[in-house]
CSV table of C-alpha atoms and ligand atoms in Angstrom, one decimal:
chain,number,residue,atom,x,y,z
R,1,UNK,CA,-43.4,145.6,29.9
R,2,UNK,CA,-39.6,145.0,30.1
R,3,UNK,CA,-37.7,142.6,31.4
R,4,UNK,CA,-34.2,142.9,32.3
R,5,UNK,CA,-32.2,139.9,31.3
R,6,UNK,CA,-29.5,139.9,34.4
R,7,UNK,CA,-26.2,137.6,35.0
R,8,UNK,CA,-25.8,137.2,38.0
R,9,UNK,CA,-23.1,139.4,39.7
R,10,UNK,CA,-23.2,140.7,43.0
R,11,UNK,CA,-25.0,143.8,41.7
R,12,UNK,CA,-27.3,142.4,40.0
R,13,UNK,CA,-28.0,140.4,42.8
R,14,UNK,CA,-28.4,143.6,45.1
R,15,UNK,CA,-30.7,145.1,41.7
R,16,UNK,CA,-33.0,142.2,41.9
R,17,UNK,CA,-33.1,142.4,46.0
R,18,UNK,CA,-34.0,146.1,45.6
R,19,UNK,CA,-36.6,144.7,42.8
R,20,UNK,CA,-38.4,142.7,44.7
R,21,UNK,CA,-38.7,144.6,47.9
R,22,UNK,CA,-40.3,147.2,45.8
R,23,UNK,CA,-42.7,145.2,44.7
R,24,UNK,CA,-41.7,144.3,41.0
R,25,UNK,CA,-41.6,140.4,40.6
R,26,UNK,CA,-37.9,139.2,40.3
R,27,UNK,CA,-37.1,135.2,38.2
R,28,UNK,CA,-34.3,133.6,40.5
R,29,UNK,CA,-32.8,129.9,39.9
R,30,UNK,CA,-33.0,127.4,42.5
R,31,UNK,CA,-31.5,123.5,42.9
R,32,UNK,CA,-34.6,122.2,41.8
R,33,UNK,CA,-36.5,124.3,39.5
R,34,UNK,CA,-36.5,127.8,38.4
R,35,UNK,CA,-38.9,130.1,40.5
R,36,UNK,CA,-41.1,133.6,39.5
R,37,UNK,CA,-40.3,135.8,43.3
R,38,UNK,CA,-41.8,138.1,44.9
R,39,UNK,CA,-42.5,139.7,49.0
R,40,UNK,CA,-44.7,136.9,50.1
R,41,UNK,CA,-46.4,139.4,52.1
R,42,UNK,CA,-47.4,142.4,49.6
R,43,UNK,CA,-50.5,141.1,48.6
R,44,UNK,CA,-49.7,142.9,45.0
R,45,UNK,CA,-47.0,142.3,44.0
R,46,UNK,CA,-48.3,138.4,44.9
R,47,UNK,CA,-51.8,138.9,43.3
R,48,UNK,CA,-48.8,139.6,39.7
R,49,UNK,CA,-46.9,136.4,39.5
R,50,UNK,CA,-50.6,135.4,39.3
R,51,UNK,CA,-51.4,137.1,36.1
R,52,UNK,CA,-47.6,136.7,34.8
R,53,UNK,CA,-47.6,133.0,34.6
R,54,UNK,CA,-51.5,133.2,33.4
R,55,UNK,CA,-52.1,130.9,37.0
R,56,UNK,CA,-55.7,129.8,38.8
R,57,UNK,CA,-55.9,131.9,42.0
R,58,UNK,CA,-56.4,129.0,44.4
R,59,UNK,CA,-53.4,127.6,44.4
R,60,UNK,CA,-50.6,128.5,47.0
R,61,UNK,CA,-47.4,129.5,47.1
R,62,UNK,CA,-44.0,128.1,48.3
R,63,UNK,CA,-42.8,130.6,50.6
R,64,UNK,CA,-38.9,130.8,50.0
R,65,UNK,CA,-36.8,131.6,52.6
R,66,UNK,CA,-32.8,132.3,53.7
R,67,UNK,CA,-32.6,131.3,57.2
R,68,UNK,CA,-34.3,130.0,60.5
R,69,UNK,CA,-35.3,133.3,61.9
R,70,UNK,CA,-37.4,135.1,59.0
R,71,UNK,CA,-39.7,130.8,60.3
R,72,UNK,CA,-41.2,133.1,63.0
R,73,UNK,CA,-42.5,135.4,61.3
R,74,UNK,CA,-44.2,132.3,59.0
R,75,UNK,CA,-45.5,130.5,61.8
R,76,UNK,CA,-46.3,130.4,64.9
R,77,UNK,CA,-44.8,127.0,66.3
R,78,UNK,CA,-42.1,125.1,65.7
R,79,UNK,CA,-43.0,121.1,66.2
R,80,UNK,CA,-40.1,118.4,66.3
R,81,UNK,CA,-41.3,116.4,63.2
R,82,UNK,CA,-40.3,120.5,61.3
R,83,UNK,CA,-37.7,120.9,63.8
R,84,UNK,CA,-35.6,117.2,62.7
R,85,UNK,CA,-36.8,118.1,59.1
R,86,UNK,CA,-35.2,121.1,58.7
R,87,UNK,CA,-32.2,119.9,60.3
R,88,UNK,CA,-32.5,117.1,58.2
R,89,UNK,CA,-32.8,118.7,54.7
R,90,UNK,CA,-32.4,122.1,54.9
R,91,UNK,CA,-31.4,124.1,53.0
R,92,UNK,CA,-32.3,122.1,50.1
R,93,UNK,CA,-35.3,120.4,47.8
R,94,UNK,CA,-38.6,120.5,50.8
R,95,UNK,CA,-41.0,122.9,51.8
R,96,UNK,CA,-42.8,121.1,54.5
R,97,UNK,CA,-46.6,122.4,55.5
R,98,UNK,CA,-47.1,124.4,57.6
R,99,UNK,CA,-49.5,126.6,59.5
R,100,UNK,CA,-49.4,129.8,58.6
R,101,UNK,CA,-49.5,133.6,61.2
R,102,UNK,CA,-51.6,135.7,60.3
R,103,UNK,CA,-50.3,138.5,58.7
R,104,UNK,CA,-49.3,136.0,54.9
R,105,UNK,CA,-51.8,137.2,52.7
R,106,UNK,CA,-54.3,135.4,52.1
R,107,UNK,CA,-53.5,135.7,48.1
R,108,UNK,CA,-49.6,134.1,49.2
R,109,UNK,CA,-51.0,130.9,50.3
R,110,UNK,CA,-54.4,130.4,48.5
R,111,UNK,CA,-56.7,131.3,51.3
R,112,UNK,CA,-56.0,128.3,53.6
R,113,UNK,CA,-54.3,128.8,56.4
R,114,UNK,CA,-50.9,127.0,56.0
R,115,UNK,CA,-48.3,127.8,54.8
R,116,UNK,CA,-45.4,125.7,52.4
R,117,UNK,CA,-42.1,126.8,53.5
R,118,UNK,CA,-38.9,125.7,51.8
R,119,UNK,CA,-35.1,126.7,52.5
R,120,UNK,CA,-33.1,127.3,49.2
R,121,UNK,CA,-29.7,125.7,48.5
R,122,UNK,CA,-28.7,126.9,46.2
R,123,UNK,CA,-26.6,129.6,46.5
R,124,UNK,CA,-27.9,132.5,44.7
R,125,UNK,CA,-31.2,131.9,46.3
R,126,UNK,CA,-30.9,132.4,49.2
R,127,UNK,CA,-28.4,136.0,49.0
R,128,UNK,CA,-30.9,137.5,46.6
R,129,UNK,CA,-33.9,135.8,49.7
R,130,UNK,CA,-31.5,137.4,52.0
R,131,UNK,CA,-30.9,140.9,50.7
R,132,UNK,CA,-34.4,141.3,50.2
R,133,UNK,CA,-35.1,140.7,54.0
R,134,UNK,CA,-38.2,139.4,52.8
R,135,UNK,CA,-39.6,136.5,52.3
R,136,UNK,CA,-39.6,134.8,49.0
R,137,UNK,CA,-43.3,134.0,47.4
R,138,UNK,CA,-42.6,132.2,44.3
R,139,UNK,CA,-44.3,129.5,42.0
R,140,UNK,CA,-42.0,127.5,39.0
R,141,UNK,CA,-41.4,130.8,36.9
R,142,UNK,CA,-43.5,128.5,33.3
R,143,UNK,CA,-46.2,129.2,32.1
R,144,UNK,CA,-49.2,127.9,34.0
R,145,UNK,CA,-49.6,124.9,32.3
R,146,UNK,CA,-46.3,124.3,30.5
R,147,UNK,CA,-43.2,122.6,31.7
R,148,UNK,CA,-40.8,123.4,35.0
R,149,UNK,CA,-38.0,125.5,34.0
R,150,UNK,CA,-34.8,124.3,34.6
R,151,UNK,CA,-32.7,126.8,32.3
R,152,UNK,CA,-32.8,129.8,32.3
R,153,UNK,CA,-33.7,130.6,28.5
R,154,UNK,CA,-36.6,128.1,30.3
R,155,UNK,CA,-37.7,130.7,32.5
R,156,UNK,CA,-37.4,133.5,29.7
R,157,UNK,CA,-39.1,132.0,27.2
R,158,UNK,CA,-42.0,131.7,29.1
R,159,UNK,CA,-42.1,134.7,31.7
R,160,UNK,CA,-40.0,137.9,28.8
R,161,UNK,CA,-41.6,140.2,29.0
R,162,UNK,CA,-44.1,139.1,32.0
R,163,UNK,CA,-41.9,140.1,34.4
R,164,UNK,CA,-39.6,142.5,35.9
R,165,UNK,CA,-35.8,140.5,36.3
R,166,UNK,CA,-34.5,137.3,35.1
R,167,UNK,CA,-31.1,136.4,37.0
R,168,UNK,CA,-29.8,134.6,34.1
R,169,UNK,CA,-27.9,131.5,37.0
R,170,UNK,CA,-27.4,128.3,35.9
R,171,UNK,CA,-28.6,124.7,35.0
R,172,UNK,CA,-30.1,123.7,37.7
R,173,UNK,CA,-29.2,121.0,39.5
R,174,UNK,CA,-32.6,118.8,40.6
R,175,UNK,CA,-34.6,119.4,37.5
R,176,UNK,CA,-37.9,118.5,39.1
R,177,UNK,CA,-39.7,120.4,42.3
R,178,UNK,CA,-39.3,119.8,45.9
R,179,UNK,CA,-40.5,116.8,48.0
R,180,UNK,CA,-43.7,119.3,49.6
R,181,UNK,CA,-44.3,117.8,52.7
R,182,UNK,CA,-47.8,118.3,55.5
R,183,UNK,CA,-46.3,118.4,58.7
R,184,UNK,CA,-49.4,120.5,59.8
R,185,UNK,CA,-51.1,117.3,60.5
R,186,UNK,CA,-50.5,114.0,63.2
R,187,UNK,CA,-49.2,112.0,60.6
R,188,UNK,CA,-46.8,113.8,58.4
R,189,UNK,CA,-48.3,113.3,54.5
R,190,UNK,CA,-46.5,113.8,51.2
R,191,UNK,CA,-48.4,116.1,48.3
R,192,UNK,CA,-46.4,116.4,45.5
R,193,UNK,CA,-43.0,113.9,45.4
R,194,UNK,CA,-39.4,114.6,44.7
R,195,UNK,CA,-35.9,113.8,44.7
R,196,UNK,CA,-36.7,113.6,49.0
R,197,UNK,CA,-38.2,110.3,49.3
R,198,UNK,CA,-41.2,109.0,51.8
R,199,UNK,CA,-38.2,106.5,52.8
R,200,UNK,CA,-36.2,109.0,53.9
R,201,UNK,CA,-38.9,111.4,55.8
R,202,UNK,CA,-40.1,108.6,57.7
R,203,UNK,CA,-36.0,107.9,58.6
R,204,UNK,CA,-36.0,110.9,59.9
R,205,UNK,CA,-39.3,111.1,62.2
R,206,UNK,CA,-39.4,107.4,63.0
R,207,UNK,CA,-36.9,108.9,65.8
R,208,UNK,CA,-40.8,110.6,67.1
R,209,UNK,CA,-42.8,108.4,66.8
R,210,UNK,CA,-44.3,108.8,63.0
R,211,UNK,CA,-44.8,108.0,60.1
R,212,UNK,CA,-45.1,109.2,57.0
R,213,UNK,CA,-48.0,109.1,54.7
R,214,UNK,CA,-48.4,109.9,51.0
R,215,UNK,CA,-51.5,112.1,50.5
R,216,UNK,CA,-53.8,108.4,48.3
R,217,UNK,CA,-54.2,111.4,44.8
R,218,UNK,CA,-50.3,110.5,44.0
R,219,UNK,CA,-51.9,107.1,43.4
R,220,UNK,CA,-54.0,108.0,40.8
R,221,UNK,CA,-53.5,108.0,37.0
R,222,UNK,CA,-56.0,108.7,35.2
R,223,UNK,CA,-56.9,112.3,35.4
R,224,UNK,CA,-60.8,112.0,36.0
R,225,UNK,CA,-59.9,110.1,39.0
R,226,UNK,CA,-57.9,113.4,39.4
R,227,UNK,CA,-61.1,115.7,38.9
R,228,UNK,CA,-63.1,113.2,40.8
R,229,UNK,CA,-64.0,115.3,44.5
R,230,UNK,CA,-63.4,111.6,46.1
R,231,UNK,CA,-59.1,112.0,45.4
R,232,UNK,CA,-59.0,115.3,45.5
R,233,UNK,CA,-55.5,116.4,46.0
R,234,UNK,CA,-54.6,118.2,48.8
R,235,UNK,CA,-51.7,120.2,47.7
R,236,UNK,CA,-54.4,122.6,44.9
R,237,UNK,CA,-51.4,122.4,42.5
R,238,UNK,CA,-51.0,118.7,41.3
R,239,UNK,CA,-55.0,118.7,40.8
R,240,UNK,CA,-54.1,121.4,37.0
R,241,UNK,CA,-53.2,120.3,34.1
R,242,UNK,CA,-49.1,120.3,34.4
R,243,UNK,CA,-46.6,120.2,32.4
R,244,UNK,CA,-47.9,119.8,29.3
R,245,UNK,CA,-45.4,119.7,26.0
R,246,UNK,CA,-46.6,121.0,22.5
R,247,UNK,CA,-46.5,117.9,21.5
R,248,UNK,CA,-48.5,114.5,22.0
R,249,UNK,CA,-47.3,112.2,24.1
R,250,UNK,CA,-47.5,108.5,25.5
R,251,UNK,CA,-45.6,106.4,28.6
R,252,UNK,CA,-45.3,102.7,27.5
R,253,UNK,CA,-44.9,101.3,30.7
R,254,UNK,CA,-43.6,97.3,30.9
R,255,UNK,CA,-40.7,94.6,31.1
R,256,UNK,CA,-38.0,97.1,29.9
R,257,UNK,CA,-36.6,95.0,27.0
R,258,UNK,CA,-40.5,95.1,26.1
R,259,UNK,CA,-41.4,98.8,26.4
R,260,UNK,CA,-37.9,99.5,24.0
R,261,UNK,CA,-38.8,97.2,21.5
R,262,UNK,CA,-42.8,99.0,21.3
R,263,UNK,CA,-41.0,102.6,21.6
R,264,UNK,CA,-39.2,101.6,18.8
R,265,UNK,CA,-42.9,100.7,16.6
R,266,UNK,CA,-44.4,103.5,17.4
R,267,UNK,CA,-41.1,105.0,16.1
R,268,UNK,CA,-40.9,103.5,13.3
R,269,UNK,CA,-44.8,103.5,12.1
R,270,UNK,CA,-45.3,107.5,12.5
R,271,UNK,CA,-42.3,108.5,10.6
R,272,UNK,CA,-43.2,106.6,8.1
R,273,UNK,CA,-46.0,107.8,8.3
R,274,UNK,CA,-44.3,111.1,8.1
R,275,UNK,CA,-44.0,112.8,11.5
R,276,UNK,CA,-42.1,113.8,13.9
R,277,UNK,CA,-40.7,111.0,17.5
R,278,UNK,CA,-39.0,112.3,20.1
R,279,UNK,CA,-37.8,109.5,22.7
R,280,UNK,CA,-36.8,110.1,26.6
R,281,UNK,CA,-36.2,107.0,27.8
R,282,UNK,CA,-34.4,106.2,31.0
R,283,UNK,CA,-32.6,103.1,32.7
R,284,UNK,CA,-33.4,101.5,36.7
R,285,UNK,CA,-30.3,103.3,37.5
R,286,UNK,CA,-30.9,106.4,35.7
R,287,UNK,CA,-33.5,108.6,38.0
R,288,UNK,CA,-31.0,111.3,39.4
R,289,UNK,CA,-30.6,111.4,36.3
R,290,UNK,CA,-34.5,111.1,34.5
R,291,UNK,CA,-34.9,113.6,36.5
R,292,UNK,CA,-33.0,116.4,35.8
R,293,UNK,CA,-33.4,115.8,32.2
R,294,UNK,CA,-37.2,115.6,32.5
R,295,UNK,CA,-38.3,119.1,31.7
R,296,UNK,CA,-35.0,120.3,29.7
R,297,UNK,CA,-36.2,116.9,27.4
R,298,UNK,CA,-39.8,117.9,27.0
R,299,UNK,CA,-38.9,121.3,26.2
R,300,UNK,CA,-36.1,119.9,23.8
R,301,UNK,CA,-38.7,117.8,21.9
R,302,UNK,CA,-41.2,120.9,21.3
R,303,UNK,CA,-38.0,123.5,20.5
R,304,UNK,CA,-37.5,120.4,17.6
R,305,UNK,CA,-40.7,120.5,16.7
R,306,UNK,CA,-41.7,117.0,17.6
R,307,UNK,CA,-44.9,115.3,17.0
R,308,UNK,CA,-45.3,112.7,19.3
R,309,UNK,CA,-43.2,112.3,22.7
R,310,UNK,CA,-42.6,108.1,23.3
R,311,UNK,CA,-41.2,108.1,27.4
R,312,UNK,CA,-40.6,104.7,29.6
R,313,UNK,CA,-42.7,104.3,32.4
R,314,UNK,CA,-40.6,104.5,34.9
R,315,UNK,CA,-42.6,101.5,36.8
R,316,UNK,CA,-41.2,99.9,39.3
R,317,UNK,CA,-39.3,102.2,40.6
R,318,UNK,CA,-37.7,103.5,43.6
R,319,UNK,CA,-39.2,106.0,45.1
R,320,UNK,CA,-37.5,108.7,42.7
R,321,UNK,CA,-38.2,106.9,40.0
R,322,UNK,CA,-42.2,107.2,41.1
R,323,UNK,CA,-41.1,111.6,41.6
R,324,UNK,CA,-40.1,111.3,37.8
R,325,UNK,CA,-42.9,109.3,37.1
R,326,UNK,CA,-45.7,111.6,38.6
R,327,UNK,CA,-44.7,113.8,36.1
R,328,UNK,CA,-44.4,111.7,33.0
R,329,UNK,CA,-47.6,111.4,33.5
R,330,UNK,CA,-49.5,113.7,34.3
R,331,UNK,CA,-46.8,115.8,30.9
R,332,UNK,CA,-48.8,112.6,28.9
R,333,UNK,CA,-52.4,113.8,30.4
R,334,UNK,CA,-52.1,109.9,31.7
R,335,UNK,CA,-52.4,107.8,28.4
R,336,UNK,CA,-50.6,105.1,29.3
R,337,UNK,CA,-50.0,102.1,27.4
R,338,UNK,CA,-49.4,98.8,28.9
R,339,UNK,CA,-47.2,96.0,26.9
L,401,TXA,O1,-39.3,123.3,44.0
L,401,TXA,C1,-39.8,124.1,44.2
L,401,TXA,O2,-41.1,123.6,45.4
L,401,TXA,C2,-40.1,125.2,43.4
L,401,TXA,C3,-39.4,126.4,43.5
L,401,TXA,C4,-39.3,127.3,43.2
L,401,TXA,O3,-39.1,127.1,45.4
L,401,TXA,N1,-41.5,125.5,43.3
L,401,TXA,C5,-42.4,124.6,42.8
L,401,TXA,O4,-43.6,125.7,42.7
L,401,TXA,O5,-42.9,123.8,42.2
L,401,TXA,P1,-45.0,125.6,42.2
L,401,TXA,O6,-46.2,127.2,42.7
L,401,TXA,O7,-45.5,125.4,40.7
L,401,TXA,O8,-45.4,124.6,43.3
L,401,TXA,C6,-46.4,124.9,44.3
L,401,TXA,C7,-46.8,123.2,45.4
L,401,TXA,C8,-48.2,123.3,44.7
L,401,TXA,O9,-49.0,121.9,43.7
L,401,TXA,C9,-49.6,123.8,45.1
L,401,TXA,O10,-50.4,123.4,45.4
L,401,TXA,C10,-48.4,123.4,46.9
L,401,TXA,O11,-46.9,123.1,46.2
L,401,TXA,N2,-48.5,124.0,48.1
L,401,TXA,C11,-48.3,125.4,47.9
L,401,TXA,N3,-48.4,125.3,49.6
L,401,TXA,C12,-49.3,124.8,49.9
L,401,TXA,C13,-50.1,124.9,51.0
L,401,TXA,N4,-50.5,126.3,51.7
L,401,TXA,N5,-51.0,123.3,51.2
L,401,TXA,C14,-51.3,121.8,50.1
L,401,TXA,N6,-50.7,122.7,48.8
L,401,TXA,C15,-49.5,123.4,48.7
L,402,MG,MG1,-45.2,124.5,39.3
């Protein structure tokens, strides 16, 4: 398949929107990561997304909208908690899992009776959705299992030849995927952590007499436990091997000084054995930066052909650190060394 690489111009946005409306696949920037979009109501188009990514088809997609009017097509009822969270965080990096309207293809929602909805703050993304005239189902625009794309060249490296067009926008501002919160039950529950933290959500829903729960699967830090039925994550996508760099990866956890020393020791040891080693290390006041850089760092080390990536854990982290650590553990296949 020939993939059009499109700069962000008015004409190219029109063209990309027409392609989406015609059932084609278009990669587009958002503030979190690049998305691989298709008309959410076009079952054939949505099926092609799974093929392009090599993604298991039980994994539901997030449906992206550009304005509130589109909500009514997607969910039967706008509840007070949805209302409050929309007011506080949309447009922005928050996905709400809500009851779905019949008519949304099962392919879009992985057969679930809920749907994940997000209104991105990225202007290009919203303009594209608006011009296409349809809600856009979009997972992250990477091959299934590889690090999420935060720059246009990442999406192109994974998907050129597999999609119809890629909108070559800028660097994604946030760098990790949206917070996913399920608001279809009696209390909101975070299924995937992101830069909108549990605390931030809790503050908004407190006036409704609600707390914010965390999916217990988020606290399991061994893959064996994650695949076990007791701890099946409620967001199907959270159970797959994710974000894996080609290099081996280890997370070093402990006091900051000890972590730095251990990373150095391991690095020198491997280098003495003729291997290439990459390091990812952020301070406690750098969580937003860590989120922004993390996936790009993984790809950069792979491009440089390193054998091993050593990453400093964001252990005693606030919640943004928790969101980055969630990705770090998956990338490393849960290989944690405690010092
Ligand atoms: O920031 C983002 O959310 C990016 C950009 C493109 O918007 N998209 C993204 O999509 O990360 P994806 O497909 O890589 O991740 C979607 C996550 C998966 O873990 C999926 O299982 C979960 O959201 N999800 C989607 N719909 C759901 C539903 N109805 N119930 C539970 N989990 C759902
Ligand atoms: Mg993804």
